[in-house]
Amino acid sequence: MISSPLTLALVLLLVMFGFLLSSKWIGFSLISTGIIGLVLYDANLPPVLSIWDKAGTLLANSIWNSLNSWALSALPLFILMGEILYRTAISTKLLNGLVPWLTRVPGKLYHINILACSLFAAVSGSSAATTATVGNITLSELKERGYDKKLALGSLAGAGTMGFLIPPSLIMIIYGVLSDTSIGKLFIGGIIPGLMLAFFYSAYIALQCLLHPEYVPVKQDNYTWGQKLRALKEIVPVFALIFVVLGGIYLGMTTPTEAAAIGVVGSLVLAWGFRNLTLKNLMESFMAAVRTTAMICFIIAGAAFLSQMVGFVGIANALSRYIVSLELSPYVLILVVGFMYILLGMILDGISIVVMTLPIVLPIVVNAGFDPLWFGIYLVFMVELSQITPPVGFSLFVINHISRENMYTILKATFPFFLIMILMVVLITMFPEIVFFLTDRV
């Protein structure tokens, strides 16, 4: 039996990673780790039967308390909206609408990845859906036109992660529910950082193409102003859906859950308008949404149980006191937290990182003087980094699947965009006004 909370925390960390490395379901791993933690704790241990009673009570309470949330109902709706759009012609429409406007910009069609991912992220909320949908169209198109393979792969990997940052974001919904932070304000707080990140990506692409003209094909496509204006009609439906879904939240007319329901209806209207609304597509969308939602909810329930166990045996308080005793400055603390998230991103997916660490990390950073709203955006950036961090960066697997390139080539192409994301994290840490500029005005 283990009486020291910090020693128990170390043992449970090893146990949890043992479960994860054995390919067990993440939710199962979290619940099993929590039960083992209760069994190992020896502060006035009751009989064994009482331990299992306590575990059952904590598990039942954590499942109910973590999933019985009206705000969380926005999650399956946004997932369903993204799945419906993924199976429509929206990606082709985006490409056709953006191409005529980018032919004279330094970098030309490389910016398609940045703009298309930004727009699709604003109607899907999923990085995986954004990367797969845009990549399936743009990578083959760029290759056929003679664009550099590495820059195309890197820009897609970087821009694809913006599905977590540009609202509506699934990670923001989960964070808002678990931290009791306004989801609407999280959505608003992510706008300027998201736009800045997209701008930095495009600026890097333009600079690379100016320094390496061979990255861009010599052939020049010319479009008249009439063709450019006609191309706008291809992306008007996308902007209309973005306005309907997010405009209601920003104007205070709808809650995120209501906006998500409106988004599902809007995605069905777009699918019908694009003539892609078939019974097969609809059933595939529903089944994919159910699978994804069930997976996320299982992880949330497991993490909630583990966090209750952590509080019950005193690990959270002991860890907080230990970190406070180190007398770290707020910026050193957030640097240590950042390194921790990058390391976790090498072995866990983003959603798991959030629900596993938040119960312990959030009280520590709040006590250090950081605002929960700001930390939510910071955490989203960390999750984005996890999407392109080997060996479990999910966006890397998506790109590997659709491009058939080896992982080394993809990692090498992605690294500059990884550094740009690190730069954005530094900027919002040094200048938190970037996050609060819009939230303080609504």
XYZ file of C-alpha atoms in Angstrom:
442
model
C 0.000 0.000 0.000
C 1.161 3.555 -0.774
C 0.522 6.433 1.616
C 2.442 9.247 -0.141
C 0.212 10.982 -2.740
C 3.205 11.991 -4.890
C 4.605 8.458 -4.901
C 1.152 7.149 -5.742
C 0.908 9.686 -8.582
C 4.179 8.406 -10.081
C 3.062 4.774 -9.787
C -0.314 5.541 -11.373
C 1.392 7.423 -14.200
C 3.427 4.330 -15.000
C 0.315 2.129 -14.706
C -1.669 4.388 -17.048
C 1.053 4.450 -19.696
C 1.344 0.677 -19.368
C -2.357 0.367 -20.222
C -2.055 2.842 -23.099
C 1.005 1.151 -24.581
C -0.800 -2.183 -24.429
C -3.333 -0.761 -26.945
C -6.229 -0.789 -24.500
C -9.041 1.715 -25.050
C -8.166 5.077 -23.538
C -11.398 5.269 -21.520
C -10.803 1.767 -20.155
C -7.191 2.688 -19.301
C -8.286 5.763 -17.346
C -10.986 3.902 -15.383
C -8.647 0.986 -14.613
C -5.934 3.380 -13.416
C -8.430 5.091 -11.120
C -9.549 1.783 -9.568
C -5.939 0.699 -9.036
C -5.245 4.052 -7.384
C -8.054 3.502 -4.877
C -6.814 -0.011 -4.097
C -3.202 1.132 -3.551
C -4.108 4.061 -1.292
C -3.669 3.025 2.350
C -4.999 5.908 4.463
C -7.349 4.153 6.889
C -8.290 1.571 4.307
C -11.732 0.034 4.795
C -12.402 -3.619 3.981
C -11.889 -4.657 0.369
C -15.622 -4.715 -0.308
C -15.849 -1.071 0.765
C -13.072 -0.167 -1.657
C -15.046 -1.581 -4.562
C -18.183 0.110 -3.261
C -16.302 3.400 -3.196
C -14.936 2.790 -6.698
C -18.413 2.007 -8.004
C -19.908 5.078 -6.344
C -17.179 7.365 -7.680
C -17.483 5.845 -11.165
C -21.257 6.250 -11.260
C -21.061 9.841 -9.985
C -18.265 10.823 -12.368
C -20.046 9.384 -15.423
C -23.279 11.167 -14.540
C -21.693 14.487 -13.582
C -19.325 14.631 -16.552
C -21.841 13.664 -19.241
C -25.070 15.157 -17.845
C -24.434 18.541 -19.469
C -26.627 20.453 -21.882
C -23.574 22.298 -23.225
C -21.964 18.962 -24.096
C -24.867 18.159 -26.407
C -23.299 20.595 -28.878
C -20.471 18.101 -29.357
C -22.328 15.369 -31.313
C -24.179 18.018 -33.312
C -20.997 19.753 -34.470
C -19.455 16.357 -35.216
C -22.504 15.430 -37.300
C -22.333 18.744 -39.143
C -18.690 18.121 -40.020
C -19.382 14.559 -41.150
C -22.197 15.694 -43.464
C -20.019 18.409 -45.008
C -17.133 15.959 -45.342
C -19.295 13.857 -47.659
C -20.456 16.757 -49.828
C -18.769 18.743 -52.574
C -17.849 21.613 -50.243
C -14.095 21.051 -50.612
C -14.339 21.183 -54.405
C -16.433 24.345 -54.159
C -13.820 25.958 -51.913
C -11.015 25.098 -54.330
C -12.876 26.403 -57.375
C -13.791 29.596 -55.565
C -10.322 30.386 -54.223
C -8.040 29.442 -57.152
C -8.729 32.537 -59.325
C -7.864 34.900 -56.452
C -4.484 33.365 -55.579
C -2.665 33.042 -58.890
C -0.773 36.356 -58.484
C -0.011 36.061 -54.748
C 3.545 34.947 -53.841
C 3.156 31.234 -53.271
C 0.064 31.070 -55.457
C -1.959 27.925 -54.847
C -0.048 26.880 -51.722
C -2.319 29.343 -49.929
C -5.251 27.157 -50.938
C -4.369 24.853 -48.044
C -4.353 27.752 -45.568
C -7.557 29.426 -46.749
C -9.502 26.242 -47.441
C -8.544 24.758 -44.055
C -9.489 28.004 -42.293
C -12.890 28.093 -43.965
C -13.618 24.410 -43.551
C -12.481 24.504 -39.920
C -15.079 27.202 -39.317
C -17.866 24.838 -40.329
C -16.556 21.478 -39.118
C -14.731 21.982 -35.821
C -12.583 18.903 -36.448
C -8.921 18.914 -37.413
C -9.108 15.383 -38.783
C -12.072 16.219 -41.020
C -10.421 19.474 -42.121
C -7.107 17.816 -43.011
C -8.706 14.871 -44.820
C -11.275 16.892 -46.746
C -8.945 19.641 -47.943
C -5.980 17.318 -48.471
C -7.906 14.906 -50.667
C -8.512 17.737 -53.118
C -5.502 20.050 -52.881
C -2.565 17.622 -52.700
C -3.344 15.948 -56.013
C -4.168 19.308 -57.610
C -0.884 20.900 -56.471
C 1.108 17.870 -57.578
C -0.408 17.903 -61.054
C 0.370 21.619 -61.447
C 4.048 21.139 -60.485
C 4.150 22.603 -56.975
C 6.801 21.518 -54.450
C 5.680 18.400 -52.589
C 7.228 19.226 -49.207
C 5.782 22.718 -48.928
C 2.365 21.405 -49.938
C 2.509 18.678 -47.270
C 3.766 21.020 -44.561
C 1.185 23.706 -45.237
C -1.609 21.118 -45.126
C -0.339 19.630 -41.849
C -0.072 23.033 -40.195
C -3.306 24.504 -41.512
C -5.270 21.311 -40.896
C -4.800 21.644 -37.145
C -6.754 24.907 -37.160
C -9.939 22.857 -36.907
C -9.315 22.919 -33.145
C -8.670 26.665 -32.951
C -11.113 28.320 -35.331
C -14.627 27.978 -33.872
C -16.711 25.918 -33.613
C -14.046 23.767 -31.964
C -14.690 20.375 -30.392
C -11.783 20.873 -27.982
C -13.191 24.228 -26.872
C -16.561 22.626 -26.170
C -14.952 19.892 -24.063
C -12.726 22.392 -22.233
C -15.655 24.717 -21.576
C -17.718 21.899 -20.072
C -14.917 20.532 -17.896
C -13.638 23.930 -16.703
C -17.013 25.693 -16.418
C -15.838 28.358 -18.867
C -18.144 30.097 -21.332
C -17.988 28.160 -24.611
C -19.196 31.230 -26.499
C -16.308 33.317 -25.125
C -13.860 30.535 -25.953
C -15.138 30.598 -29.527
C -14.709 34.380 -29.678
C -11.282 34.263 -28.012
C -9.996 31.861 -30.667
C -10.792 34.111 -33.635
C -7.825 36.508 -33.574
C -5.220 33.840 -32.651
C -6.625 31.648 -35.426
C -6.437 34.407 -38.010
C -2.927 35.348 -36.880
C -1.781 31.743 -37.187
C -3.232 31.529 -40.717
C -1.471 34.802 -41.608
C 1.890 33.546 -40.307
C 1.498 30.334 -42.285
C 0.780 32.280 -45.465
C 3.649 34.705 -44.798
C 6.061 31.786 -44.401
C 4.835 30.232 -47.651
C 5.213 33.525 -49.512
C 8.737 34.007 -48.120
C 9.798 30.491 -49.096
C 8.488 30.946 -52.624
C 10.305 34.272 -52.982
C 13.551 32.663 -51.784
C 13.000 29.492 -53.853
C 11.210 30.380 -57.126
C 11.496 26.737 -58.212
C 8.819 25.844 -55.640
C 6.207 27.464 -57.886
C 5.548 26.354 -61.509
C 6.492 28.840 -64.216
C 3.117 28.551 -65.964
C 0.901 31.529 -65.152
C -2.874 31.062 -65.007
C -4.702 34.255 -65.913
C -8.244 35.009 -64.789
C -10.387 37.965 -65.718
C -12.222 39.978 -63.074
C -15.432 38.488 -64.371
C -14.136 34.981 -63.744
C -12.945 35.955 -60.269
C -16.293 37.432 -59.345
C -18.168 34.425 -60.713
C -15.902 32.167 -58.651
C -17.114 33.858 -55.472
C -20.481 32.139 -55.806
C -18.706 28.847 -55.085
C -17.708 29.950 -51.575
C -20.756 32.053 -50.694
C -22.597 28.993 -49.257
C -19.630 28.332 -46.955
C -19.570 31.916 -45.682
C -23.339 31.815 -45.251
C -23.110 28.696 -43.057
C -20.269 30.224 -41.020
C -22.327 33.379 -40.455
C -25.445 31.458 -39.474
C -23.626 29.116 -37.064
C -21.195 31.543 -35.446
C -23.082 34.813 -35.914
C -25.852 33.719 -33.568
C -23.310 32.900 -30.845
C -21.376 36.160 -31.215
C -24.573 38.230 -31.274
C -25.910 36.457 -28.196
C -28.930 35.121 -30.080
C -28.140 31.406 -29.738
C -26.263 29.120 -27.391
C -23.500 26.900 -28.824
C -25.886 23.927 -28.671
C -28.607 25.789 -30.568
C -26.034 27.004 -33.086
C -24.829 23.424 -33.567
C -28.386 22.273 -34.292
C -28.774 25.105 -36.808
C -25.436 24.046 -38.317
C -26.672 20.493 -38.849
C -29.749 21.818 -40.657
C -27.527 24.155 -42.687
C -25.167 21.337 -43.650
C -28.144 19.259 -44.806
C -29.355 22.201 -46.907
C -25.885 22.570 -48.462
C -25.657 18.841 -49.134
C -29.063 18.956 -50.798
C -28.038 22.039 -52.792
C -24.804 20.363 -53.917
C -26.879 17.290 -54.905
C -24.806 15.048 -52.618
C -27.528 14.253 -50.086
C -28.090 10.544 -50.546
C -29.420 8.045 -48.042
C -26.024 6.321 -48.041
C -24.153 9.567 -47.272
C -26.645 10.442 -44.555
C -26.391 7.042 -42.846
C -22.580 7.108 -43.055
C -22.578 10.579 -41.481
C -24.839 9.487 -38.613
C -22.818 6.337 -37.907
C -19.491 8.199 -37.998
C -20.873 10.877 -35.666
C -22.153 8.224 -33.237
C -18.809 6.397 -33.191
C -16.813 9.584 -32.642
C -19.165 10.894 -29.955
C -19.189 7.562 -28.099
C -15.396 7.451 -28.159
C -15.080 11.003 -26.825
C -17.717 10.485 -24.116
C -16.033 7.275 -22.944
C -12.750 9.169 -22.612
C -14.449 12.059 -20.776
C -16.141 9.648 -18.341
C -12.876 7.804 -17.697
C -10.962 11.036 -17.151
C -13.669 12.346 -14.814
C -13.435 9.186 -12.710
C -9.636 9.407 -12.624
C -9.805 13.079 -11.604
C -12.231 12.257 -8.786
C -9.853 9.566 -7.567
C -6.965 12.041 -7.770
C -8.908 14.436 -5.572
C -10.097 11.709 -3.191
C -6.603 10.425 -2.359
C -5.063 13.927 -2.232
C -2.818 13.762 -5.307
C -4.063 17.063 -6.738
C -3.463 18.989 -3.503
C -0.068 17.377 -2.933
C 1.032 18.132 -6.479
C -0.207 21.715 -6.253
C 1.634 22.248 -2.964
C 4.805 20.746 -4.418
C 4.737 23.018 -7.472
C 3.981 26.053 -5.286
C 6.937 25.119 -3.062
C 9.218 25.344 -6.109
C 8.320 29.055 -6.268
C 8.320 29.087 -10.049
C 7.452 32.339 -11.755
C 4.186 32.237 -13.767
C 6.058 32.222 -17.075
C 8.393 29.419 -16.022
C 5.357 27.466 -14.828
C 3.544 27.865 -18.140
C 6.786 26.875 -19.930
C 6.976 23.659 -17.880
C 3.293 22.984 -18.597
C 3.944 23.543 -22.311
C 6.809 21.036 -22.357
C 4.576 18.551 -20.565
C 1.865 18.904 -23.204
C 4.354 18.503 -26.058
C 5.646 15.281 -24.475
C 2.102 14.011 -23.920
C 1.308 14.857 -27.536
C 3.895 12.302 -28.625
C 1.840 9.435 -27.188
C -1.769 10.647 -26.771
C -4.446 12.259 -28.918
C -5.587 15.818 -28.179
C -8.917 15.038 -26.534
C -7.296 12.569 -24.149
C -4.664 15.136 -23.211
C -7.318 17.705 -22.291
C -9.563 15.491 -20.202
C -6.665 13.708 -18.449
C -4.633 16.754 -17.424
C -7.197 19.501 -16.909
C -8.368 18.532 -13.383
C -4.783 18.834 -12.092
C -3.259 21.517 -14.302
C -6.104 24.074 -14.342
C -6.111 24.821 -10.571
C -2.319 25.241 -10.665
C -2.261 27.725 -13.551
C -5.248 29.651 -12.157
C -3.475 29.973 -8.794
C -0.462 31.298 -10.712
C -2.626 34.134 -12.006
C -3.654 32.912 -15.469
C -7.237 33.361 -16.631
C -9.160 30.118 -17.403
C -10.368 31.631 -20.688
C -6.807 32.409 -21.774
C -5.611 28.975 -20.674
C -8.342 27.409 -22.810
C -6.887 29.004 -25.954
C -3.354 28.118 -24.818
C -4.459 24.512 -24.329
C -6.010 24.422 -27.800
C -2.623 25.420 -29.243
C -0.999 22.606 -27.268
C -3.551 20.159 -28.655
C -2.846 21.452 -32.161
C 0.828 20.759 -31.592
C -0.061 17.226 -30.521
C -1.727 16.698 -33.901
C 1.628 17.102 -35.691
C 3.919 15.618 -33.001
C 5.269 12.126 -33.704
C 4.623 9.302 -33.160
C 0.879 9.752 -32.476
C 0.166 12.982 -34.350
C -3.199 12.143 -35.878
C -2.906 14.715 -38.673
C 0.358 13.073 -39.695
C -1.413 9.732 -40.123
C -4.189 11.379 -42.138
C -1.679 13.034 -44.479
C 0.328 9.818 -44.732
C -2.841 7.988 -45.783
C -3.970 10.473 -48.426
C -0.522 11.360 -49.831
C 1.187 7.934 -49.632
C 4.405 9.733 -48.647
C 6.764 8.269 -46.044
C 6.512 9.658 -42.513
C 10.028 11.135 -42.516
C 9.210 13.349 -45.497
C 5.986 14.493 -43.848
C 7.717 15.255 -40.525
C 10.471 17.232 -42.234
C 7.906 19.243 -44.210
C 5.791 19.883 -41.104
C 8.565 21.065 -38.770
C 8.629 24.757 -39.873
C 4.878 25.007 -39.264
C 5.389 23.368 -35.866
C 7.819 26.197 -35.024
C 5.342 28.833 -36.232
C 2.746 27.394 -33.863
C 5.275 27.586 -31.020
C 5.775 31.252 -31.927
C 2.022 31.852 -31.625
C 2.014 30.230 -28.184
C 4.800 32.602 -27.103
C 2.886 35.589 -28.468
C -0.394 34.841 -26.678
C 1.570 34.171 -23.471
C 3.441 37.482 -23.634
C 0.444 39.404 -24.982
C -2.756 37.822 -23.577
C -4.685 40.806 -24.986
C -4.667 38.887 -28.275
C -7.150 36.464 -26.704
C -9.154 39.031 -24.724
C -9.442 41.727 -27.419
C -12.797 40.492 -28.720
C -14.098 38.785 -25.565
C -13.860 42.062 -23.622
C -16.074 43.744 -26.217
C -19.038 41.363 -26.184
